[in-house]
XYZ file of C-alpha atoms in Angstrom:
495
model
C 172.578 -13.148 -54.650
C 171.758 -16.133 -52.606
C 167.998 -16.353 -51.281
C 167.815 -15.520 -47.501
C 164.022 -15.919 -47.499
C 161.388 -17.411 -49.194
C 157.660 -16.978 -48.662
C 153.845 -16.568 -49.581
C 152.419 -13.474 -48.893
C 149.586 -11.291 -50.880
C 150.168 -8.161 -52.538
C 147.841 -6.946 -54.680
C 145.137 -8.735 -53.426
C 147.233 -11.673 -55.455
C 148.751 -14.400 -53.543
C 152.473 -14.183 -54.481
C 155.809 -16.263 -54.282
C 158.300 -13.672 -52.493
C 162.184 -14.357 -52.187
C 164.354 -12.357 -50.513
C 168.244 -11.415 -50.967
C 170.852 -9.151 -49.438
C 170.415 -7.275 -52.853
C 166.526 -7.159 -53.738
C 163.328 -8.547 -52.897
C 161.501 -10.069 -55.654
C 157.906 -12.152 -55.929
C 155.994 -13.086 -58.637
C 151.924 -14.352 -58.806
C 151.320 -17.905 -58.071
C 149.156 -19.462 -60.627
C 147.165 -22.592 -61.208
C 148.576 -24.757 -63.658
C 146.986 -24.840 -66.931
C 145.470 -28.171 -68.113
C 146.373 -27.248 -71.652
C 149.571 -25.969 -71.335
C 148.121 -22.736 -72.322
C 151.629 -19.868 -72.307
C 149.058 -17.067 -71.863
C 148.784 -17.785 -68.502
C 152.320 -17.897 -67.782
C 153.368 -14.703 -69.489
C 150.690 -13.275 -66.980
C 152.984 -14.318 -63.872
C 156.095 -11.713 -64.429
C 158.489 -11.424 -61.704
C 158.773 -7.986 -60.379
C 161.835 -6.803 -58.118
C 162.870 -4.059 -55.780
C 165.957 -3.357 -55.131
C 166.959 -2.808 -51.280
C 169.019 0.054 -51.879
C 165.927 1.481 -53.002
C 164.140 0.860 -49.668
C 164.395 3.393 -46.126
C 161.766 1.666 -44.305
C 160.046 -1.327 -43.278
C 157.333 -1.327 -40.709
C 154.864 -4.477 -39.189
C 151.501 -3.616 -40.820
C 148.668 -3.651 -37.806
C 145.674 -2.941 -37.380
C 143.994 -1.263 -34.290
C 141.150 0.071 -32.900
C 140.575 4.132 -32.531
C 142.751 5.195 -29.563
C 144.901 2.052 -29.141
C 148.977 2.950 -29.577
C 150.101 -0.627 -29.146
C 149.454 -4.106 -30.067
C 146.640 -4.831 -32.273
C 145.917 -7.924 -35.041
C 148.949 -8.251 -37.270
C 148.425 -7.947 -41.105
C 151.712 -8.243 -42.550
C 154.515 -6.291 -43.821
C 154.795 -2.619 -45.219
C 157.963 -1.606 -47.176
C 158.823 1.925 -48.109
C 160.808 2.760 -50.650
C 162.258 5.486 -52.818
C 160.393 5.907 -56.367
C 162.305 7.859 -59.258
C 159.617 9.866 -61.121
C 160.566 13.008 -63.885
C 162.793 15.888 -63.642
C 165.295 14.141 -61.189
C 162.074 14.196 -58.521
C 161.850 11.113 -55.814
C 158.879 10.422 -53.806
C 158.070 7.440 -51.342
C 155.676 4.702 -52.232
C 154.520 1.807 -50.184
C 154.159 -2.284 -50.752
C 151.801 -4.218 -48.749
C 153.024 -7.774 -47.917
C 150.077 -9.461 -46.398
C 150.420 -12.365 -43.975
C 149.113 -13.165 -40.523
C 151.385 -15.364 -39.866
C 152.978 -13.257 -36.220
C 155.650 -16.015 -36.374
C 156.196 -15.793 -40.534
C 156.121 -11.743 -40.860
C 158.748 -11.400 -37.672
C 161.384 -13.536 -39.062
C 160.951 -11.126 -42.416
C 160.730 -8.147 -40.613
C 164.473 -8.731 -38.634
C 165.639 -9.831 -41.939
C 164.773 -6.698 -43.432
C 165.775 -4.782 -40.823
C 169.007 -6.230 -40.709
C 169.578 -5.488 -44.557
C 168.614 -1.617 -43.939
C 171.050 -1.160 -40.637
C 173.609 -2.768 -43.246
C 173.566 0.875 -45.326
C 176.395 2.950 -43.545
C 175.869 5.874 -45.007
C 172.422 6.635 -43.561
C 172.063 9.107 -40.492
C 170.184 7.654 -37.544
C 170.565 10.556 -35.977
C 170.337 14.423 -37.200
C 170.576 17.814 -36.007
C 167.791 20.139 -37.785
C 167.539 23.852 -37.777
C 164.091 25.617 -39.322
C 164.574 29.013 -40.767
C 160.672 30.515 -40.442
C 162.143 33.692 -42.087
C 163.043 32.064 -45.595
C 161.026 32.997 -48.552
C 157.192 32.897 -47.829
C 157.787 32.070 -44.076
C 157.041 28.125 -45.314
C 159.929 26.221 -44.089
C 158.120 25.535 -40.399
C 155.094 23.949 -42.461
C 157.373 22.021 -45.249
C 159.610 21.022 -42.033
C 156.660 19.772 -40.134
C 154.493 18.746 -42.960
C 156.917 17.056 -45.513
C 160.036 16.495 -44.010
C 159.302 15.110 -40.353
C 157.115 12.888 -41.087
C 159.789 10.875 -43.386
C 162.581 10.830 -40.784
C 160.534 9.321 -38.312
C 159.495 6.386 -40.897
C 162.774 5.801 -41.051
C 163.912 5.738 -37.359
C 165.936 8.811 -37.370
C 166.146 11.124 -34.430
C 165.732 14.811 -34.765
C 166.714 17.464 -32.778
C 165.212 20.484 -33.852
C 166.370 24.274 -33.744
C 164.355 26.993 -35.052
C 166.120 29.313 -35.410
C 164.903 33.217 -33.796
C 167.841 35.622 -35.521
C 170.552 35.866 -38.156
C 173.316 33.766 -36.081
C 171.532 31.763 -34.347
C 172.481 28.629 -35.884
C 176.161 29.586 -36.002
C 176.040 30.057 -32.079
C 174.396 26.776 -31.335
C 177.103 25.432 -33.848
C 179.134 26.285 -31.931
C 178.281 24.800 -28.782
C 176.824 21.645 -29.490
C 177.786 18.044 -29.255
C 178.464 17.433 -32.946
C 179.536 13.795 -32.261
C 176.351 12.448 -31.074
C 174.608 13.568 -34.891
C 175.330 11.810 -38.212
C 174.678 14.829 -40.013
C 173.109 18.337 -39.890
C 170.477 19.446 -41.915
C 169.135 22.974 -42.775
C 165.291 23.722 -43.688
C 165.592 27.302 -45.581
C 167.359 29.436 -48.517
C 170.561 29.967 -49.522
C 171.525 32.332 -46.822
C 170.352 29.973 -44.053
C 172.382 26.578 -45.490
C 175.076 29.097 -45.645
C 175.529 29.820 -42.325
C 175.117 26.462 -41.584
C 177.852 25.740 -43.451
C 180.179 28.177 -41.834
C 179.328 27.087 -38.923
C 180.005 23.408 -39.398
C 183.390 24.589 -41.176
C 184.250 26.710 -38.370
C 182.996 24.312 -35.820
C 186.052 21.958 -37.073
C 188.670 24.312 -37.170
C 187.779 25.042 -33.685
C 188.025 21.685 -32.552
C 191.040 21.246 -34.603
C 192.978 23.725 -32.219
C 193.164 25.927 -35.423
C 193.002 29.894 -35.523
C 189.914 31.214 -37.246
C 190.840 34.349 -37.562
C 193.179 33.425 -40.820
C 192.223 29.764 -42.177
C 194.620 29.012 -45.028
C 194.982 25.188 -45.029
C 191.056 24.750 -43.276
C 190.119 20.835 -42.051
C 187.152 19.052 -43.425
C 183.748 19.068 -41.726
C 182.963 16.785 -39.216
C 179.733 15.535 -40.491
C 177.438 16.038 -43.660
C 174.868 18.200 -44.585
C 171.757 18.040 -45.581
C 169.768 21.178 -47.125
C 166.128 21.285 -47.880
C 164.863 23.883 -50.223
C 162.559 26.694 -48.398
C 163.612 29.703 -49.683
C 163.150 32.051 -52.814
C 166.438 30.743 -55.087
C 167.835 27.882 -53.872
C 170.306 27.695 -55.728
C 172.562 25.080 -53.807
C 169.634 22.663 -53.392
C 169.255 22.807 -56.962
C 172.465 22.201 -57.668
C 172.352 19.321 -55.822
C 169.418 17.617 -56.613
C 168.427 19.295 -60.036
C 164.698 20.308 -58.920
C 163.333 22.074 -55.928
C 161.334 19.414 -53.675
C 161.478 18.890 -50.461
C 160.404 15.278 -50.509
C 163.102 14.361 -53.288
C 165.977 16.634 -50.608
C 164.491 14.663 -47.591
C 164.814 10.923 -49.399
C 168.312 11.616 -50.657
C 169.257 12.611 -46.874
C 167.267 9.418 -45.772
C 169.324 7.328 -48.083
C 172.634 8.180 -47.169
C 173.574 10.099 -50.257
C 176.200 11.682 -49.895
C 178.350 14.149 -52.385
C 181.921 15.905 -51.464
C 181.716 19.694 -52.364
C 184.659 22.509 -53.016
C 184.141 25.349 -50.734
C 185.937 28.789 -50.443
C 187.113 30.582 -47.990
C 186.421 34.453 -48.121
C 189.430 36.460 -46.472
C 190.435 40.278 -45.625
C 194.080 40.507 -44.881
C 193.434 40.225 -41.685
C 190.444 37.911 -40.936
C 188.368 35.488 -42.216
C 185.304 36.343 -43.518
C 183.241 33.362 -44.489
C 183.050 29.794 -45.608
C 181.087 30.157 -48.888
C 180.440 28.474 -52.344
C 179.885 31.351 -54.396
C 179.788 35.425 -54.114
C 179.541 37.990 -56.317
C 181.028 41.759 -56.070
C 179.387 45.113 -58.225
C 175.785 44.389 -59.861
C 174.675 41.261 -57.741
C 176.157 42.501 -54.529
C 174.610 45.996 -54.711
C 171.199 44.879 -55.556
C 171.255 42.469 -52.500
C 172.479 45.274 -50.344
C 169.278 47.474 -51.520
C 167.140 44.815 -51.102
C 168.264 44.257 -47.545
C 167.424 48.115 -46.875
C 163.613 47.113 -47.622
C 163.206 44.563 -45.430
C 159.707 46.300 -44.687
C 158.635 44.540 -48.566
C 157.375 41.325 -49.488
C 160.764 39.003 -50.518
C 159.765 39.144 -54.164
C 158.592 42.885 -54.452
C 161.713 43.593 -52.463
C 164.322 41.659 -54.719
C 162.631 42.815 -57.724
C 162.526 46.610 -56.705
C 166.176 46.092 -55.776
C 167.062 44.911 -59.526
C 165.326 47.325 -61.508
C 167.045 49.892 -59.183
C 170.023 48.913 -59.481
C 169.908 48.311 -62.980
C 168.483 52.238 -63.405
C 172.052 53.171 -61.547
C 174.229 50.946 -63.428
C 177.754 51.924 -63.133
C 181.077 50.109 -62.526
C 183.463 49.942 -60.053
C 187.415 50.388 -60.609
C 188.933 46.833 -59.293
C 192.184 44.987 -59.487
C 191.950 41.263 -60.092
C 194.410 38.981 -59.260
C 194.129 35.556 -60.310
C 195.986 31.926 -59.647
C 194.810 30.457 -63.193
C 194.173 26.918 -63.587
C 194.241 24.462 -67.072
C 192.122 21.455 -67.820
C 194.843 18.562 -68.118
C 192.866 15.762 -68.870
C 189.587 13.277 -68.499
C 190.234 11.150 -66.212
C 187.784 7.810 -67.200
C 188.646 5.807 -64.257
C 187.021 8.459 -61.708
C 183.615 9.202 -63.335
C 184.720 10.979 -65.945
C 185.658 13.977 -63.585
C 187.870 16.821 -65.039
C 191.515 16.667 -63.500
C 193.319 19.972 -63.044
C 196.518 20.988 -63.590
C 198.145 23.867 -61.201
C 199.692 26.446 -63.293
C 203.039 27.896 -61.771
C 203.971 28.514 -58.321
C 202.199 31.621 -56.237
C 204.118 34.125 -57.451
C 202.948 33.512 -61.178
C 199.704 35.578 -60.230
C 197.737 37.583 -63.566
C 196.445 40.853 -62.760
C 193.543 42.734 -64.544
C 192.227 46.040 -63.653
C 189.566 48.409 -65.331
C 185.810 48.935 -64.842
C 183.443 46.471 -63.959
C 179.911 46.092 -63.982
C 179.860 42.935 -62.055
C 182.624 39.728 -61.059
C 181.232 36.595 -59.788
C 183.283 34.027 -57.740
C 182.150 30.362 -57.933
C 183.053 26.925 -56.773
C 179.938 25.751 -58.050
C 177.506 26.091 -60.674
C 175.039 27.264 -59.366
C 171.656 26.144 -61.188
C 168.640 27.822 -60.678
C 165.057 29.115 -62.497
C 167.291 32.363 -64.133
C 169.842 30.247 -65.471
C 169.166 26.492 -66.274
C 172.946 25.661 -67.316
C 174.062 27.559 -64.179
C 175.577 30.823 -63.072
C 178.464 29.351 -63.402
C 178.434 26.016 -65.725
C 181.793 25.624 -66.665
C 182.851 24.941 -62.846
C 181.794 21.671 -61.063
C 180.843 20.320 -57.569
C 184.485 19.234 -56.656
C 186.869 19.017 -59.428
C 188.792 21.949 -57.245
C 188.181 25.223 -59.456
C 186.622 28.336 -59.225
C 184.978 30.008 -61.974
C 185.990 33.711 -62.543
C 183.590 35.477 -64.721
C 184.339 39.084 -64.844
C 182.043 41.735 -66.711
C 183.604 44.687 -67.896
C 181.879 48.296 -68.399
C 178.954 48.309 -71.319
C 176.095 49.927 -71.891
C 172.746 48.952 -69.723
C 171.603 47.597 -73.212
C 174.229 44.856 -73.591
C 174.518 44.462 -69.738
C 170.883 43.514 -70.035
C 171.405 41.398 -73.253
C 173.888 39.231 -71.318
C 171.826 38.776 -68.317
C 168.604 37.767 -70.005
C 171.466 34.913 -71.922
C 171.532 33.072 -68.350
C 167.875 32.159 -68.752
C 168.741 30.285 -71.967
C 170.698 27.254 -72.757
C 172.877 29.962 -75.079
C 176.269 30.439 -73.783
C 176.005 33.735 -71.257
C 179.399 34.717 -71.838
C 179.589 35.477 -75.884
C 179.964 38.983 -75.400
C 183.018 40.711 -75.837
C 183.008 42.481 -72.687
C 182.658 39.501 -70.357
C 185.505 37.175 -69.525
C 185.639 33.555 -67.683
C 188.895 32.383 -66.293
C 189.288 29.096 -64.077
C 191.182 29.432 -61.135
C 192.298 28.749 -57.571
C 192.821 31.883 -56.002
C 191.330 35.759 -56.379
C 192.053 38.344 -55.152
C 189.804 41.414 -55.516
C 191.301 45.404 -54.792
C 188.489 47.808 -55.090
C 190.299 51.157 -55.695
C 189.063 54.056 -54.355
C 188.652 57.186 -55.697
C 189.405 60.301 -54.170
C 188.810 64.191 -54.930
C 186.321 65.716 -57.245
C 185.580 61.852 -58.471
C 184.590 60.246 -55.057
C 181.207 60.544 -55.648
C 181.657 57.739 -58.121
C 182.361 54.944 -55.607
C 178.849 53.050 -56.256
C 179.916 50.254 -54.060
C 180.825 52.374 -50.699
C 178.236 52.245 -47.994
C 178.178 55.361 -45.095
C 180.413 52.840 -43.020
C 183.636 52.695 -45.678
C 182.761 49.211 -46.499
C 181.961 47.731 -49.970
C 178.842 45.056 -49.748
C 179.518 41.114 -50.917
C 176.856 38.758 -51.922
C 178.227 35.631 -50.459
C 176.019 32.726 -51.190
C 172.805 35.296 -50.567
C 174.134 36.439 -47.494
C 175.217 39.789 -47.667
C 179.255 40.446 -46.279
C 180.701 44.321 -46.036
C 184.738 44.068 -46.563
C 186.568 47.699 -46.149
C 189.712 46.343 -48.245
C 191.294 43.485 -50.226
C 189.317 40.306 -50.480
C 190.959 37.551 -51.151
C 188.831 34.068 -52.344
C 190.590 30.275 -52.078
C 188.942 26.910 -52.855
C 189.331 24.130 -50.936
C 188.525 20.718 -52.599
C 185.891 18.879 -51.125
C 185.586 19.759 -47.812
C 182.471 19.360 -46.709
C 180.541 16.483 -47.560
C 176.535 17.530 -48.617
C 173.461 14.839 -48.808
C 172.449 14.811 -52.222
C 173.817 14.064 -55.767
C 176.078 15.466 -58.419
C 174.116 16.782 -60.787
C 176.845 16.345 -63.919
C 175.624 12.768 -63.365
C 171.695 13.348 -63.870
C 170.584 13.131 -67.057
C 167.889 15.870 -66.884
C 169.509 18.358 -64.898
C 170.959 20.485 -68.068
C 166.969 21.875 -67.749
C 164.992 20.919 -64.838
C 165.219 24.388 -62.720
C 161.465 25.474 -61.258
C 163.496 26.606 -57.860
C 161.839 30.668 -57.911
């Protein structure tokens, strides 16, 4: 950690000793001497340090007159940098290093600069789409307000899409010069990052010469992304950065953080549905279908209205599961303690179940959020290359109600005997239709012949077999794994 700089400058209206490093910056008060000897004085004159991973910015302090864009007196030095407060939240604070010195605070400033360029990791260049549809129709204002205003402090260039209809981003996605963007980021809810997602996914199998009809080995997407929380769940920004704040989402994305993420691919027999991280099929993807139907109502009167519904109609659907299980081998220390899986058995070892059931949810991830602080799914991870099966079987609306309210605890959701968890790679799911005197009884059929899917909030029809893969870590996402933050078994305010 060899000094690259040393210098006087005054922060804190305190003249100070400042040294500078590839690793920190650090500076300390310069005091008189004592004439006697008096180790008060130096105790007052602690060293304090920031670290330069810490920092996204550093600007040449000026000051000018109303009006005037350029030039001006120089004052110093102004460096930005990322401040860890509670509940996994990051904001941006500023330090002042005063000098007039032009020829002093230059040589500092390309030293800096220098340092900062060094990060690899961190996009100079993005490619932003604004849902104004998500939630309360915020994510224009948090965009503009909070977001902006941070990527231009640290030299990043935007270019900005808001989108005007379900698709939109998908079709520009399509079309647009990925290679001249470090990463993509996505300003809405779950349903917008997750067609943002399919669209990078799909973008690469395009370019990969690959069909996308049928995907079964898909490639890796091209660049990461970034997703800032503007919706009414959230649930994959919280699961990212343990708390929704659009200032902590922007400064990870600012800093380079970057996290590799399992994602699934959602398949008929005969096409490919949708790049996803989680769905669910029964309960969860019949409310969201009712909900869609009332479009005309507020997001939260609609989504509660939906639930309650649903809930009055409870009844289960007649499925066939099949399942590629999975066992935990081992802990493997030398990786971050991440769980290592074992493969169980070649393909045709599948399990089958079949009965009744009031709900089955499908996730790669666990999917925190304000209903369910250890996650819809906790026993899964980010990208240890498992999904969670969690299949509930047919109860009364009494214990289907009992296990629902569990997720908002730190209890464990699935203690009831009619709910079952199974780790796996592969699902399929075979909704069986009933014919006769009993059709009336297929809950799950729409007018079309379809059955509805909640795919990440999005809502999918299917008319057949669906058939769910996972597919380690293949797409990168700004942010950080949340197994690793020590709050973030609690810290969900996302709804």
């Amino acid at each position: 950690d060899e000094p690259l700089l040393r210098g006087i400058f005054e922060i804190g209206k305190r003249s100070c000793d400042v040294v500078l490093s590839a690793r920190r910056l650090r500076w300390s008060p310069i005091l008189p001497e004592s004439p006697t000897g008096d180790s008060s004085v130096a105790l007052q004159a602690q060293e304090e340090i920031i670290e330069m991973k810490d920092v996204f910015s550093v600007k040449l302090k000026r000051r000018r007159f109303a009006g005037q864009k350029k030039g001006g007196t120089l004052l110093g030095i102004t460096i930005f940098k990322c401040l860890n407060k509670e509940e996994n939240k990051i904001t941006d604070c500023a330090i002042h290093l005063n000098n007039l010195s032009e020829d002093h605070c230059q040589s500092w400033f390309r030293h800096l600069k220098e340092i900062l360029n060094g990060f690899q990791n961190r996009p100079k260049s993005l490619k932003v789409f604004v849902n104004p549809s998500s939630h309360k129709r915020e994510a224009t204002h948090i965009y503009y307000e909070k977001v902006a205003p941070l990527f231009k402090l640290a030299d990043i260039k935007t270019d900005v899409t808001v989108t005007e209809y379900e698709g939109h981003a998908l079709s520009v996605l399509k079309e647009c010069e990925l290679q001249a963007f470090d990463g993509v980021v996505c300003v809405g809810g779950d349903g917008s990052v997750s067609e943002v997602a399919h669209g990078l996914l799909l973008r690469a199998q395009i370019d990969a010469g690959k069909n996308t009809d049928y995907v079964s080995k898909p490639v890796r997407a091209p660049v990461p992304l970034g997703v800032i929380p503007a919706g009414t769940t959230n649930i994959l920004a919280h699961t990212l950065y343990g708390i929704k704040h659009a200032v902590t989402a922007t400064l990870h994305i600012v800093m380079g953080h970057i996290q590799a993420v399992d994602v699934c691919t959602f398949s008929t027999p005969s096409k490919l549905l949708r790049f996803g991280f989680s769905a669910m099929f029964g309960f969860g993807a019949r409310t969201l279908a009712l909900a869609e139907k009332h479009r005309w109502m507020p997001s939260s009167q609609r989504k509660d209205f939906a639930f309650v519904k649903t809930l009055a109609d409870l009844k289960p659907e007649e499925c066939e599961l099949s399942f590629l299980p999975l066992q935990i081998l081992q802990e493997d220390c030398h990786e971050k303690d991440r769980i290592t899986l074992l493969y169980l058995g070649s393909k045709d070892q599948w399990q089958k179940i079949q009965g009744h059931f009031l709900n089955v949810s499908i996730m790669a991830i666990p999917c925190l959020c304000s209903m369910a602080p250890r996650g819809l799914a906790p026993n899964t991870r980010l990208n240890n290359g498992s999904m969670a099966l969690i299949v509930v079987q047919n109860t009364s609306r009494t214990e289907f109600i009992k296990h629902l309210k569990r997720y908002t605890s730190v209890k464990n959701q699935f203690n009831f005997p009619f709910v079952e968890t199974y780790t796996v790679r592969e699902v399929k799911v075979q909704p069986r239709l009933k014919s006769g005197p009993d059709a009336q009884e297929n809950v799950c059929l729409n007018a079309e012949g379809n059955y509805p899917w909640n795919i990440d909030g999005d809502l999918m029809k299917a008319a057949s077999e669906v058939h769910v893969r996972v597919h380690p870590q293949l797409i990168d996402l700004y942010g950080v794994n949340t197994d690793d933050l020590e709050s973030s078994q609690a810290t969900c305010n996302c709804i």
